[in-house]
Short mmCIF file of C-alpha atoms in Angstrom, two decimals:
data_model
loop_
_atom_site.label_atom_id
_atom_site.label_comp_id
_atom_site.label_asym_id
_atom_site.label_seq_id
_atom_site.Cartn_x
_atom_site.Cartn_y
_atom_site.Cartn_z
CA MET A 1 -42.78 62.32 15.49
CA ASP A 2 -40.32 63.70 18.03
CA GLU A 3 -38.02 65.23 15.41
CA PHE A 4 -40.85 67.49 14.24
CA GLU A 5 -41.53 68.92 17.70
CA GLN A 6 -38.54 71.26 17.44
CA LEU A 7 -39.83 72.99 14.30
CA GLY A 8 -40.86 76.02 16.31
CA LEU A 9 -42.34 78.27 13.61
CA PHE A 10 -45.62 76.40 14.06
CA ASP A 11 -45.20 75.53 17.73
CA GLU A 12 -47.39 77.41 20.19
CA GLU A 13 -44.70 77.06 22.85
CA TYR A 14 -42.03 78.69 20.70
CA PRO A 15 -40.88 81.75 22.69
CA GLN A 16 -39.36 83.89 19.95
CA TYR A 17 -42.24 83.84 17.45
CA LYS A 18 -45.48 81.94 17.17
CA ILE A 19 -48.36 81.91 14.71
CA GLU A 20 -51.75 82.31 16.37
CA LYS A 21 -54.02 83.10 13.41
CA PRO A 22 -55.27 80.71 10.70
CA ILE A 23 -52.57 80.24 8.06
CA ARG A 24 -53.03 80.98 4.38
CA LEU A 25 -50.17 79.59 2.33
CA CYS A 26 -49.00 81.20 -0.91
CA THR A 27 -46.20 79.79 -3.04
CA LEU A 28 -44.21 81.18 -5.95
CA PHE A 29 -42.26 78.69 -8.09
CA SER A 30 -44.60 76.11 -6.57
CA GLY A 31 -43.38 73.01 -8.39
CA LEU A 32 -45.21 69.95 -7.11
CA GLY A 33 -45.94 71.56 -3.76
CA ALA A 34 -43.24 69.97 -1.59
CA GLN A 35 -43.57 72.68 1.05
CA GLU A 36 -47.30 72.06 1.24
CA MET A 37 -46.67 68.35 1.76
CA ALA A 38 -44.11 69.10 4.46
CA MET A 39 -46.58 71.28 6.36
CA LYS A 40 -49.22 68.57 6.10
CA ARG A 41 -46.79 66.03 7.52
CA LEU A 42 -46.02 68.43 10.35
CA GLY A 43 -49.71 68.51 11.18
CA VAL A 44 -49.99 72.25 10.54
CA ASP A 45 -53.54 73.54 10.09
CA PHE A 46 -53.38 75.73 6.99
CA GLU A 47 -55.18 76.67 3.79
CA ILE A 48 -53.52 76.24 0.41
CA TYR A 49 -54.37 79.73 -0.78
CA LYS A 50 -52.32 80.61 -3.89
CA ALA A 51 -49.85 78.75 -6.09
CA VAL A 52 -47.81 80.21 -8.94
CA GLU A 53 -46.13 77.74 -11.32
CA PHE A 54 -45.46 78.24 -15.04
CA ASP A 55 -44.77 74.60 -15.95
CA GLU A 56 -47.98 72.98 -17.18
CA PHE A 57 -47.06 69.48 -16.09
CA ALA A 58 -45.83 70.63 -12.68
CA ILE A 59 -49.05 72.47 -11.87
CA ARG A 60 -51.13 69.56 -13.12
CA SER A 61 -49.23 67.33 -10.73
CA TYR A 62 -49.61 69.92 -7.97
CA ASN A 63 -53.37 69.99 -8.43
CA ALA A 64 -53.58 66.19 -8.49
CA ILE A 65 -51.53 65.87 -5.30
CA HIS A 66 -53.23 68.62 -3.30
CA GLY A 67 -56.76 68.53 -4.67
CA THR A 68 -56.57 72.07 -6.02
CA ASN A 69 -57.36 73.68 -9.37
CA PHE A 70 -54.71 76.33 -9.95
CA PRO A 71 -53.98 77.49 -13.51
CA THR A 72 -50.54 77.78 -15.09
CA LEU A 73 -49.04 81.15 -14.13
CA ASP A 74 -45.79 82.91 -14.99
CA VAL A 75 -44.29 84.80 -12.04
CA ASN A 76 -43.28 87.56 -14.47
CA ASN A 77 -46.96 88.33 -14.98
CA VAL A 78 -48.11 87.94 -11.37
CA HIS A 79 -48.83 91.00 -9.22
CA ALA A 80 -49.41 91.58 -5.54
CA ALA A 81 -53.15 91.92 -6.16
CA ASP A 82 -53.19 88.34 -7.48
CA LEU A 83 -52.11 87.08 -4.05
CA GLU A 84 -55.22 88.65 -2.47
CA LEU A 85 -53.68 89.25 0.95
CA VAL A 86 -56.96 90.33 2.51
CA ASP A 87 -58.17 90.41 6.12
CA ARG A 88 -54.62 90.29 7.47
CA ASP A 89 -56.00 90.90 10.95
CA LYS A 90 -57.70 87.51 10.69
CA TYR A 91 -55.09 85.45 8.82
CA CYS A 92 -51.36 84.81 8.85
CA TYR A 93 -49.99 84.79 5.30
CA ILE A 94 -46.90 82.69 4.63
CA LEU A 95 -45.17 83.07 1.26
CA PHE A 96 -42.75 80.42 -0.02
CA TYR A 97 -40.53 81.67 -2.84
CA SER A 98 -37.86 79.06 -3.58
CA TRP A 99 -36.66 80.64 -6.82
CA PRO A 100 -34.90 78.59 -9.56
CA CYS A 101 -31.41 77.34 -8.72
CA THR A 102 -30.58 76.62 -12.38
CA SER A 103 -28.10 79.49 -12.71
CA LEU A 104 -26.54 78.95 -9.27
CA SER A 105 -26.07 75.21 -8.97
CA LEU A 106 -22.69 73.57 -9.53
CA ALA A 107 -24.49 71.31 -11.99
CA GLY A 108 -25.34 74.31 -14.19
CA LYS A 109 -23.44 77.14 -15.86
CA GLN A 110 -23.33 79.25 -12.67
CA GLU A 111 -24.45 82.39 -14.47
CA GLY A 112 -25.61 84.00 -11.24
CA MET A 113 -28.76 85.82 -10.15
CA GLU A 114 -27.99 89.46 -10.86
CA GLU A 115 -31.11 91.52 -11.42
CA GLY A 116 -31.77 92.14 -15.11
CA SER A 117 -29.34 89.43 -16.23
CA GLY A 118 -32.09 87.27 -17.69
CA THR A 119 -30.86 84.12 -15.96
CA ALA A 120 -33.38 81.70 -14.48
CA SER A 121 -32.12 82.49 -10.98
CA SER A 122 -32.60 86.23 -11.52
CA LEU A 123 -36.34 85.54 -11.19
CA LEU A 124 -35.72 86.23 -7.51
CA TRP A 125 -36.10 89.89 -8.38
CA GLN A 126 -39.63 89.29 -9.60
CA VAL A 127 -40.36 88.39 -5.98
CA LYS A 128 -38.91 91.77 -5.01
CA ARG A 129 -41.27 93.46 -7.46
CA ILE A 130 -44.28 91.63 -6.07
CA ILE A 131 -43.36 92.46 -2.47
CA GLU A 132 -42.87 96.11 -3.40
CA GLU A 133 -46.33 96.10 -4.98
CA CYS A 134 -47.76 94.85 -1.68
CA GLY A 135 -47.05 98.21 -0.07
CA ASP A 136 -47.89 97.89 3.63
CA ASN A 137 -50.00 94.78 2.97
CA LEU A 138 -47.10 92.35 3.28
CA PRO A 139 -47.00 88.59 3.95
CA ASP A 140 -46.30 87.84 7.61
CA VAL A 141 -43.63 85.23 6.91
CA LEU A 142 -41.39 84.54 3.91
CA ILE A 143 -39.56 81.22 3.48
CA SER A 144 -37.15 80.12 0.76
CA GLU A 145 -34.86 77.20 -0.01
CA ASN A 146 -32.06 77.14 -2.56
CA VAL A 147 -28.63 75.69 -3.23
CA THR A 148 -25.90 76.96 -0.93
CA GLN A 149 -24.25 78.67 -3.92
CA CYS A 150 -26.87 81.42 -3.55
CA HIS A 151 -24.52 82.97 -0.98
CA SER A 152 -21.19 81.93 -2.49
CA ASP A 153 -18.48 84.56 -2.92
CA LYS A 154 -19.71 85.22 -6.44
CA ASN A 155 -23.39 85.53 -5.54
CA MET A 156 -23.08 87.06 -2.06
CA PRO A 157 -23.38 90.67 -3.28
CA GLU A 158 -26.80 89.92 -4.77
CA PHE A 159 -27.84 87.76 -1.82
CA ASP A 160 -26.84 90.51 0.59
CA ARG A 161 -28.73 93.03 -1.53
CA TRP A 162 -31.81 90.80 -1.24
CA ILE A 163 -31.50 90.69 2.54
CA ARG A 164 -31.08 94.46 2.72
CA PHE A 165 -34.25 94.88 0.64
CA LEU A 166 -36.23 92.62 2.96
CA ARG A 167 -34.86 94.47 5.97
CA SER A 168 -36.01 97.75 4.43
CA LYS A 169 -39.54 96.30 4.24
CA GLY A 170 -39.47 95.48 7.95
CA TYR A 171 -38.48 91.81 7.94
CA SER A 172 -36.15 90.12 10.40
CA ASN A 173 -34.13 87.66 8.32
CA PHE A 174 -32.41 84.41 9.23
CA TYR A 175 -30.61 82.05 6.87
CA GLY A 176 -28.55 78.92 7.31
CA ASP A 177 -27.32 75.86 5.45
CA LEU A 178 -29.10 72.67 6.49
CA ASN A 179 -28.25 69.22 5.20
CA ALA A 180 -30.95 66.56 4.85
CA LYS A 181 -28.65 63.91 6.36
CA ASP A 182 -28.63 65.90 9.62
CA PHE A 183 -32.42 65.67 9.89
CA GLY A 184 -33.14 62.00 9.53
CA VAL A 185 -32.98 61.68 5.73
CA PRO A 186 -30.29 59.42 4.21
CA GLN A 187 -29.28 61.92 1.55
CA ASN A 188 -26.37 64.36 1.41
CA ARG A 189 -28.49 67.36 0.32
CA ASP A 190 -27.07 70.65 1.57
CA ARG A 191 -29.41 73.62 1.06
CA CYS A 192 -29.72 77.21 2.22
CA PHE A 193 -32.96 78.02 4.02
CA MET A 194 -34.11 81.52 4.79
CA VAL A 195 -36.91 82.64 7.11
CA SER A 196 -38.06 86.26 7.13
CA ILE A 197 -40.57 87.42 9.75
CA LEU A 198 -42.35 90.74 9.48
CA GLY A 199 -41.35 92.72 12.57
CA LYS A 200 -38.55 92.48 15.12
CA TYR A 201 -38.32 88.82 16.04
CA ASP A 202 -35.78 86.12 16.72
CA PHE A 203 -35.69 82.72 15.04
CA THR A 204 -33.54 79.65 15.53
CA PHE A 205 -33.24 76.84 13.02
CA PRO A 206 -33.97 73.33 14.34
CA LYS A 207 -31.28 71.25 15.95
CA GLU A 208 -29.80 68.30 14.11
CA ILE A 209 -31.16 64.83 14.84
CA PRO A 210 -29.39 61.46 14.59
CA LEU A 211 -29.45 59.68 11.23
CA GLU A 212 -30.89 56.22 11.78
CA LYS A 213 -31.57 55.16 8.19
CA VAL A 214 -29.50 54.30 5.15
CA MET A 215 -30.45 54.50 1.47
CA ALA A 216 -31.40 50.81 1.42
CA ASP A 217 -34.20 51.60 3.85
CA VAL A 218 -35.95 53.92 1.38
CA LEU A 219 -35.04 52.59 -2.08
CA GLU A 220 -37.42 50.36 -3.99
CA GLU A 221 -36.20 46.81 -4.52
CA VAL A 222 -37.47 46.65 -8.10
CA VAL A 223 -37.26 49.71 -10.39
CA PRO A 224 -38.72 49.77 -13.95
CA GLU A 225 -36.08 50.06 -16.67
CA LYS A 226 -37.64 53.28 -18.00
CA PHE A 227 -36.15 55.10 -15.02
CA PHE A 228 -32.57 54.09 -15.82
CA ILE A 229 -30.30 56.40 -17.79
CA SER A 230 -28.70 54.82 -20.85
CA ASN A 231 -24.95 54.25 -20.99
CA GLU A 232 -24.72 56.69 -23.88
CA LYS A 233 -26.42 59.48 -21.94
CA ALA A 234 -24.35 58.70 -18.86
CA ASP A 235 -21.12 58.91 -20.86
CA LYS A 236 -22.15 62.26 -22.36
CA LEU A 237 -23.02 63.63 -18.92
CA ILE A 238 -19.69 62.54 -17.45
CA GLU A 239 -17.83 63.97 -20.45
CA GLN A 240 -19.57 67.32 -20.00
CA LEU A 241 -18.91 67.42 -16.25
CA ILE A 242 -15.21 66.77 -16.90
CA LYS A 243 -15.14 69.46 -19.56
CA ASP A 244 -16.76 71.95 -17.20
CA GLY A 245 -14.29 71.07 -14.47
CA LYS A 246 -17.01 69.76 -12.15
CA ILE A 247 -15.34 66.36 -11.76
CA GLU A 248 -11.85 65.04 -12.41
CA ASP A 249 -11.05 62.70 -15.30
#
């Protein structure tokens, strides 16, 4: 598809940075493996190498979707050695680390991501620990996605501290807010993406493409009742959102 041709990280014609070695993909906070599916849809030739996910049902779904057999793992107990970044002269290692947004999102309590705070979003600093353990044997590319609140006024000090850490390890870092509706998806989903490349490189996020679909084009015509939220639950959710000041009464 034409809209995928501009995704230059995997494009041999990309002048600023290009991947020439076989790719081994590692993911922390893997979930169902959405990033793996995206790379497959892009036609990228890569190996699903490591996946770290603590939720039993999520990793079971991951394995079913991708034909893998990864165990349940807690990022708190994972070390650099577990990633097995070997033969780096032969492979390009990409690490996805889209850490939990639970404590950052407007839909949550917005507790922040300060290191040592114990919030779900502070698990970002476990990634820091793992990268530090890598020593000079670092992943070639780091990629993350999170809610835009990760660099809000409240969270910017920690976000900036994260960038400074990556810079100290030799990464060139680029982040920007991209909305799904600007890339062909009929959904207003604004997210912060960050690409870190080991070495002195430039990187440009893809250009926006026209939106040619509406929600009716992707929604199912018939949806089982089990997927509907009850009126009681809906009322409680609305009541809580009003109480938290997220929406007006």
